[in-house]
Coordinates of C-alpha atoms and ligand atoms in Angstrom, one line a residue:
M1 CA 125.6 67.1 123.4
D2 CA 126.2 69.5 120.6
F3 CA 129.9 70.5 120.3
S4 CA 129.4 72.9 117.4
F5 CA 129.5 76.7 117.8
T6 CA 126.9 79.2 116.4
P7 CA 128.0 81.6 113.6
E8 CA 127.9 84.4 116.2
Q9 CA 130.3 82.5 118.5
E10 CA 132.6 81.7 115.6
G11 CA 132.5 85.4 114.8
F12 CA 133.5 86.2 118.3
R13 CA 136.4 83.8 118.1
Q14 CA 137.6 85.3 114.8
E15 CA 137.4 88.9 116.2
L16 CA 139.4 87.8 119.3
R17 CA 142.0 86.0 117.2
T18 CA 142.6 89.1 115.1
W19 CA 142.9 91.2 118.3
L20 CA 145.3 88.7 119.9
E21 CA 147.5 88.4 116.8
A22 CA 147.9 92.2 116.9
N23 CA 148.3 92.6 120.6
V24 CA 150.0 89.6 122.4
P25 CA 153.2 91.4 123.4
L26 CA 156.2 89.2 123.1
E27 CA 157.4 85.8 122.0
A28 CA 156.0 83.1 124.3
S29 CA 159.5 82.0 125.4
Q30 CA 160.1 85.5 126.8
L31 CA 156.9 85.4 128.8
R32 CA 157.5 82.2 130.6
H33 CA 159.2 83.5 133.7
L34 CA 157.1 86.4 134.6
Q35 CA 157.2 86.7 138.4
P36 CA 155.1 89.7 139.6
Q37 CA 155.9 89.0 143.3
A38 CA 159.6 89.2 142.7
S39 CA 160.0 91.8 139.9
A40 CA 158.6 95.3 139.7
E41 CA 159.0 95.1 135.9
D42 CA 157.0 91.9 135.6
L43 CA 154.3 93.4 137.8
Q44 CA 154.1 96.5 135.7
F45 CA 154.1 94.4 132.5
L46 CA 151.2 92.3 133.7
K47 CA 149.2 95.3 134.9
A48 CA 149.7 96.9 131.5
W49 CA 148.7 93.7 129.7
Q50 CA 145.4 93.4 131.8
R51 CA 144.6 97.0 131.1
K52 CA 145.2 96.4 127.3
V53 CA 142.8 93.4 127.4
Y54 CA 140.2 95.5 129.3
D55 CA 140.6 98.5 126.9
G56 CA 140.2 96.0 124.0
G57 CA 136.8 95.0 125.5
W58 CA 137.9 91.4 126.3
A59 CA 138.0 91.4 130.1
G60 CA 134.9 90.0 131.8
V61 CA 133.5 88.4 128.6
S62 CA 130.5 87.0 130.4
W63 CA 130.1 89.8 133.0
P64 CA 127.2 92.3 132.7
K65 CA 127.9 95.3 130.4
E66 CA 126.8 97.8 133.1
Y67 CA 129.8 96.8 135.2
G68 CA 132.4 96.9 132.4
G69 CA 131.9 93.4 131.0
R70 CA 131.1 92.3 127.5
G71 CA 127.7 90.8 128.3
A72 CA 128.3 87.6 126.3
S73 CA 127.6 84.0 127.4
L74 CA 129.8 81.5 129.2
V75 CA 130.5 79.9 125.8
E76 CA 132.3 83.0 124.6
R77 CA 134.0 83.1 128.0
M78 CA 135.3 79.6 127.3
I79 CA 136.4 80.6 123.8
F80 CA 138.3 83.5 125.3
D81 CA 140.3 81.0 127.5
Q82 CA 140.9 78.7 124.6
E83 CA 142.2 81.5 122.3
M84 CA 144.3 83.1 125.0
A85 CA 146.1 79.7 125.6
A86 CA 146.4 79.0 121.8
H87 CA 148.0 82.4 121.3
Q88 CA 150.3 81.9 124.3
A89 CA 149.0 85.2 125.7
P90 CA 150.1 86.0 129.3
G91 CA 147.6 85.2 132.0
L92 CA 145.6 88.0 133.6
L93 CA 147.2 89.3 136.8
N94 CA 144.0 89.9 138.7
V95 CA 143.0 86.2 138.6
L96 CA 141.4 86.0 142.0
G97 CA 139.4 89.2 141.3
L98 CA 138.2 87.9 138.0
E99 CA 137.4 84.3 138.9
I100 CA 136.3 84.6 142.6
V101 CA 135.7 88.0 144.0
G102 CA 134.0 89.6 140.9
P103 CA 131.5 86.7 140.3
T104 CA 130.7 86.6 144.0
L105 CA 130.1 90.4 144.1
I106 CA 127.8 90.0 141.0
V107 CA 125.6 87.5 143.0
H108 CA 125.8 89.0 146.6
G109 CA 127.0 92.6 146.3
T110 CA 125.0 95.8 146.7
E111 CA 124.7 98.0 143.7
E112 CA 127.3 100.4 145.3
Q113 CA 129.7 97.6 145.8
K114 CA 129.3 96.3 142.3
K115 CA 129.8 99.8 140.7
A116 CA 132.7 100.6 143.0
H117 CA 134.7 97.4 142.3
L118 CA 133.7 95.4 139.3
P119 CA 135.1 97.8 136.6
K120 CA 138.3 98.2 138.5
I121 CA 138.7 94.4 138.9
L122 CA 138.4 94.1 135.1
S123 CA 140.8 96.8 134.3
G124 CA 143.3 95.6 137.0
E125 CA 143.2 99.0 138.9
E126 CA 142.2 96.9 141.9
I127 CA 144.2 93.7 142.4
W128 CA 142.3 91.4 144.8
S129 CA 143.3 88.7 147.2
Q130 CA 141.3 86.1 149.1
G131 CA 141.7 86.1 152.9
F132 CA 140.1 82.7 153.8
S133 CA 142.8 80.4 155.3
E134 CA 144.3 80.9 158.7
P135 CA 147.1 79.1 160.6
N136 CA 144.6 76.7 162.1
S137 CA 141.8 76.9 159.6
G138 CA 142.2 75.7 156.0
S139 CA 140.1 72.7 154.8
D140 CA 137.8 73.4 157.8
L141 CA 137.1 77.0 157.1
G142 CA 134.2 76.9 159.6
S143 CA 136.8 77.1 162.4
L144 CA 138.2 80.5 161.4
R145 CA 139.0 82.8 164.3
T146 CA 139.8 86.3 162.8
R147 CA 137.4 88.5 164.7
A148 CA 135.3 91.5 163.5
V149 CA 133.5 93.4 166.3
D150 CA 130.5 95.5 165.3
H151 CA 130.8 99.2 166.2
G152 CA 127.7 100.5 164.4
D153 CA 129.1 102.1 161.2
Y154 CA 132.2 100.0 161.1
F155 CA 133.8 96.8 162.3
I156 CA 137.1 96.4 164.1
V157 CA 139.1 93.4 162.7
T158 CA 141.8 91.5 164.6
G159 CA 143.5 88.3 163.6
Q160 CA 145.7 86.6 161.1
K161 CA 145.4 85.0 157.6
V162 CA 147.9 82.8 155.9
W163 CA 148.7 81.6 152.3
T164 CA 147.1 84.8 151.0
S165 CA 148.2 84.9 147.4
L166 CA 148.9 88.2 145.7
A167 CA 148.5 90.2 148.9
S168 CA 152.1 91.6 148.7
Y169 CA 151.0 93.7 145.7
G170 CA 147.3 93.5 146.2
D171 CA 144.9 96.4 146.8
W172 CA 141.9 94.7 148.3
C173 CA 141.0 91.5 150.1
Q174 CA 137.8 89.4 150.3
L175 CA 138.1 88.7 154.0
L176 CA 136.3 86.1 156.1
V177 CA 135.8 87.0 159.8
R178 CA 133.9 85.8 162.8
T179 CA 131.2 88.2 163.9
N180 CA 129.3 86.0 166.3
L181 CA 131.1 83.9 168.9
D182 CA 127.9 82.4 170.3
A183 CA 126.6 80.9 167.0
P184 CA 127.4 77.4 165.8
K185 CA 130.7 77.5 163.9
H186 CA 129.3 77.7 160.3
Q187 CA 127.0 80.5 161.4
G188 CA 128.4 83.7 162.8
I189 CA 130.9 84.2 159.9
S190 CA 130.8 87.3 157.8
C191 CA 132.6 88.5 154.6
L192 CA 134.2 91.9 154.4
L193 CA 135.7 93.8 151.5
V194 CA 138.9 95.2 153.0
D195 CA 141.2 97.9 151.6
L196 CA 144.7 96.4 152.1
K197 CA 146.1 100.0 152.6
S198 CA 144.0 100.4 155.8
P199 CA 146.0 101.2 158.9
G200 CA 146.7 98.1 161.1
I201 CA 147.4 95.7 158.2
S202 CA 150.8 94.2 157.7
V203 CA 151.8 91.7 155.0
R204 CA 154.7 89.3 155.3
P205 CA 155.7 87.3 152.2
L206 CA 156.3 83.5 152.6
R207 CA 158.9 81.8 150.4
T208 CA 157.8 78.6 148.6
L209 CA 159.6 75.6 147.1
T210 CA 160.0 77.4 143.8
G211 CA 161.9 80.3 145.5
D212 CA 159.0 82.7 144.9
S213 CA 157.1 84.6 147.6
E214 CA 153.8 84.0 145.9
F215 CA 151.7 84.0 149.1
N216 CA 151.8 85.8 152.4
E217 CA 150.9 86.0 156.0
V218 CA 148.5 89.0 156.6
F219 CA 148.1 90.4 160.1
F220 CA 145.1 92.6 161.2
E221 CA 145.5 94.7 164.3
D222 CA 142.4 96.7 165.1
V223 CA 141.6 97.4 161.5
K224 CA 138.6 99.7 160.9
V225 CA 136.4 98.4 158.1
P226 CA 133.3 100.5 157.1
K227 CA 129.9 98.7 157.3
V228 CA 129.3 99.5 153.7
N229 CA 132.0 96.9 152.9
L230 CA 130.0 94.0 154.4
L231 CA 129.3 91.6 151.6
G232 CA 125.9 89.9 152.1
E233 CA 124.4 89.8 155.5
K234 CA 126.2 89.8 158.8
D235 CA 126.7 86.3 160.2
Q236 CA 125.6 84.7 156.9
G237 CA 129.1 84.5 155.4
W238 CA 128.9 80.8 154.8
R239 CA 126.7 81.3 151.8
I240 CA 129.3 83.7 150.4
I241 CA 132.1 81.2 151.0
I242 CA 130.2 78.5 149.1
T243 CA 129.5 80.9 146.2
S244 CA 133.2 81.9 146.0
L245 CA 134.5 78.4 146.2
M246 CA 132.2 77.2 143.5
F247 CA 133.1 80.1 141.2
E248 CA 136.8 79.5 141.9
R249 CA 136.6 75.9 140.8
Q250 CA 134.4 76.6 137.8
G251 CA 136.3 79.7 136.5
L252 CA 139.7 78.2 136.9
G253 CA 138.4 74.9 135.4
F254 CA 137.9 76.7 132.0
Y255 CA 141.3 78.4 132.2
F256 CA 143.1 75.2 133.2
T257 CA 141.5 73.1 130.5
F258 CA 143.2 75.2 127.7
A259 CA 146.3 76.1 129.6
Q260 CA 146.9 72.4 130.2
K261 CA 146.4 71.6 126.5
R262 CA 149.0 74.3 125.7
H263 CA 151.5 72.7 128.2
Y264 CA 150.9 69.3 126.6
E265 CA 151.5 70.7 123.1
D266 CA 154.7 72.4 124.2
L267 CA 155.9 69.2 125.8
L268 CA 155.0 67.1 122.7
E269 CA 157.2 69.5 120.7
K270 CA 160.0 69.1 123.2
V271 CA 159.7 65.3 123.2
R272 CA 159.9 65.2 119.4
Q273 CA 163.1 67.2 119.4
S274 CA 164.9 65.8 122.5
Q275 CA 167.7 63.3 122.8
R276 CA 168.6 61.4 126.0
Y277 CA 171.8 59.4 126.4
G278 CA 172.3 59.7 122.6
S279 CA 168.9 58.3 121.5
P280 CA 165.7 60.2 120.5
V281 CA 163.4 60.4 123.5
V282 CA 160.4 59.4 121.4
A283 CA 161.9 55.9 121.1
D284 CA 161.2 55.3 124.8
R285 CA 158.0 53.2 124.9
Q286 CA 157.2 54.1 128.5
L287 CA 157.5 57.7 127.7
R288 CA 155.2 57.3 124.6
Q289 CA 152.6 55.7 126.9
K290 CA 152.9 58.6 129.4
M291 CA 152.4 61.1 126.6
A292 CA 149.3 59.2 125.4
Q293 CA 148.0 59.3 128.9
A294 CA 148.7 63.1 129.1
Y295 CA 146.7 63.5 125.9
I296 CA 143.8 61.5 127.3
D297 CA 144.0 63.5 130.5
C298 CA 143.6 66.8 128.5
E299 CA 140.6 65.4 126.6
L300 CA 138.9 64.2 129.8
L301 CA 139.4 67.6 131.4
K302 CA 137.9 69.3 128.5
L303 CA 134.8 67.0 128.4
N304 CA 134.2 67.4 132.1
N305 CA 134.4 71.1 131.7
Y306 CA 132.0 71.0 128.8
R307 CA 129.6 69.0 131.0
A308 CA 129.9 71.7 133.7
L309 CA 129.3 74.4 131.1
S310 CA 126.1 72.7 129.9
R311 CA 124.7 72.7 133.4
L312 CA 125.6 76.4 133.7
L313 CA 124.0 77.3 130.4
R314 CA 120.8 75.7 131.6
G315 CA 120.7 78.3 134.3
N316 CA 122.1 76.3 137.2
P317 CA 124.7 78.0 139.5
P318 CA 128.1 76.4 139.7
G319 CA 127.9 73.3 142.0
P320 CA 130.0 70.6 143.6
E321 CA 130.7 69.0 140.3
G322 CA 133.4 71.7 139.9
S323 CA 135.5 69.5 142.2
I324 CA 135.9 66.9 139.4
P325 CA 138.0 69.1 137.0
K326 CA 139.9 70.7 139.9
L327 CA 140.9 67.2 141.1
Q328 CA 141.7 66.0 137.6
W329 CA 143.7 69.0 136.7
A330 CA 145.8 68.9 139.9
E331 CA 146.8 65.3 139.4
M332 CA 147.3 65.5 135.6
N333 CA 149.4 68.6 135.8
Q334 CA 151.7 67.0 138.4
R335 CA 152.1 64.0 136.1
L336 CA 152.9 66.2 133.1
Q337 CA 155.4 68.4 134.8
E338 CA 157.2 65.5 136.3
L339 CA 157.4 63.9 132.8
A340 CA 158.8 67.1 131.4
V341 CA 161.6 67.0 133.9
E342 CA 162.1 63.2 133.5
I343 CA 162.8 63.5 129.7
Q344 CA 165.7 65.8 130.4
G345 CA 167.7 63.1 132.0
P346 CA 170.5 64.6 134.2
H347 CA 169.7 68.1 133.0
G348 CA 166.5 67.8 134.9
Q349 CA 168.4 68.7 138.1
L350 CA 169.3 72.2 136.9
Y351 CA 167.1 75.0 137.9
Q352 CA 166.4 78.6 136.8
G353 CA 169.6 80.7 136.6
E354 CA 171.9 77.7 136.3
E355 CA 174.2 77.2 133.4
N356 CA 172.9 74.6 130.9
A357 CA 169.4 74.5 132.4
R358 CA 167.1 73.5 129.5
D359 CA 164.6 76.2 128.5
G360 CA 165.9 78.3 131.3
G361 CA 164.6 75.9 133.9
Y362 CA 161.0 76.5 132.8
W363 CA 159.8 72.9 133.3
Q364 CA 161.7 72.5 136.6
Y365 CA 159.9 75.6 137.9
G366 CA 156.6 74.1 136.7
F367 CA 157.4 70.8 138.3
L368 CA 158.1 72.4 141.7
R369 CA 155.1 74.7 141.4
S370 CA 152.7 71.9 140.5
R371 CA 153.2 70.3 144.0
A372 CA 150.9 73.1 145.3
N373 CA 148.1 72.1 142.8
S374 CA 146.7 69.4 145.1
I375 CA 146.6 71.9 148.0
E376 CA 145.5 75.3 146.6
G377 CA 141.8 75.9 146.0
G378 CA 141.0 73.0 148.3
T379 CA 143.1 69.8 148.7
S380 CA 142.6 66.7 146.6
E381 CA 141.3 64.8 149.7
I382 CA 138.7 67.5 150.2
Q383 CA 137.7 67.4 146.5
R384 CA 137.3 63.6 146.7
N385 CA 135.1 64.1 149.8
I386 CA 132.9 66.6 148.0
I387 CA 132.6 64.4 144.9
A388 CA 131.7 61.4 147.1
E389 CA 129.2 63.1 149.3
R390 CA 127.7 65.8 147.1
V391 CA 128.0 64.6 143.6
L392 CA 127.7 60.8 144.1
G393 CA 125.4 61.0 147.2
L394 CA 127.5 58.6 149.2
P395 CA 127.2 58.7 153.0
K396 CA 129.3 61.3 154.9
G397 CA 132.8 60.2 155.9
R398 CA 132.3 61.5 159.4
Ligands
LIG401 C1 149.9 78.0 146.3 C2 148.8 78.2 147.3 C3 148.0 79.3 147.2 C4 147.0 79.5 148.2 N1 146.4 80.7 148.1 C5 145.4 81.0 149.1 C6 144.7 82.2 149.1 O1 145.0 83.1 148.2 N2 143.9 82.5 150.1 C7 143.6 81.5 151.0 O2 142.7 81.8 151.9 N3 144.2 80.3 151.0 C8 145.1 80.0 150.1 N4 145.8 78.8 150.1 C9 145.5 77.9 151.2 C10 144.7 76.6 150.8 O3 143.4 76.9 150.5 C11 144.9 75.7 152.0 O4 146.2 75.4 152.1 C12 144.1 74.4 151.8 O5 142.7 74.7 151.8 C13 144.4 73.4 152.9 O6 144.3 73.9 154.1 P1 145.5 73.7 155.2 O7 146.8 74.1 154.5 O8 145.1 74.4 156.4 O9 145.6 72.2 155.4 P2 144.7 71.3 156.4 O10 143.3 71.7 156.2 O11 145.2 71.4 157.8 O12 144.9 69.9 155.8 C14 146.1 69.1 156.1 C15 145.9 67.7 155.4 O13 144.8 67.0 156.0 C16 143.9 66.7 154.9 N5 142.5 66.8 155.4 C17 142.0 67.8 156.1 N6 140.7 67.7 156.3 C18 140.3 66.4 155.8 C19 139.1 65.7 155.7 N7 138.0 66.1 156.2 N8 139.2 64.5 155.0 C20 140.4 64.0 154.5 N9 141.5 64.7 154.5 C21 141.5 65.9 155.2 C22 144.2 67.7 153.8 O14 143.7 67.1 152.5 C23 145.7 67.8 153.9 O15 146.3 66.8 153.2 C24 146.8 78.6 149.2 C25 147.5 77.4 149.2 C26 148.5 77.2 148.3 C27 149.3 75.9 148.3

């Protein structure tokens, strides 16, 4: 494998670096606690940041130009993630739109749907959420029960979704619904593009371990959804689900690779400066081994993502191998965040807002938040099943 970049790709990197140096808004330490679900100021700040990235021509690096993207390759897209992390730039707010809904629309959407939504996803005018999970349907999405009844020009949707991230301030939702009760469970599902301002929709935030209300319950009571908002064919939504999940793992894989390296470097800096019970933390042999493991983890994640990238550059769609970096990242991030709290000794017990909390409780927040990494985007058990069955070709578990 050739790890070098072409002169054009290096030119892209240089241009982006110049732009980021001039435009990344604040010192990294002030950007750490942005909580758009809790603070109107943070939400506005992040919306304005995404708009700035879009106006600068950097949103949707690998998306087609006709829909507002830059029309570059996935290599430039990866360089974008790398430089954003290196410059400690805030993440883009519309993450589900950018990584899941937009790429799925590019593959399955009608021309009208693409024109209507893709540029607004890039600019952040439309914040998207993903309405897949239900109270009794998560890993086994085929069992979902939210109904959509066909009324000719429109559907009437009734049911409930849960764990819907971003819905409390979102504008649109990629919604999975059952449109055929008589078909086998993986058939008879459809995918709708739903305006969250439609009458009959109510959103109730759920509070998580961190104290944030990052995700929500979303209720649909006789919600009218125009037929033009059907994505793909009626009853053929399973194909859309697979496309979306593959894009989710692939897109976030790039992002996590470099964000994780950034976390590691921040922690290394911290370890070098920290004292615990009067001795330098770096003197602790076990801790040095854990830091070495964290470095190895970051390198492995990067190489697995490079491997996935090579496949994509050969023209293959994202496939089940995207589960490898998802699983690796979930487990390594949990280890890294735990280590960051461990090195603080007794201070590790102090949380955001408490006096004497180190770095304002930044690592404690990360530690609690990381517990969700092995659930969100498909649990680690499910990723292991996918790797076993669909990457390694082992017999089905059941
Ligand atoms: C922070 C966060 C954000 C989320 N955001 C969204 C979102 O925006 N939109 C959305 O639709 N969903 C979202 N989810 C939901 C997430 O996708 C589901 O929680 C996840 O898929 C698991 O489903 P479940 O919670 O119903 O658990 P279940 O599927 O009930 O699983 C329970 C346990 O059983 C295990 N298990 C289940 N089936 C198998 C099997 N076949 N083999 C082995 N073990 C198995 C699981 O690994 C898990 O440990 C989010 C979740 C989190 C934590």
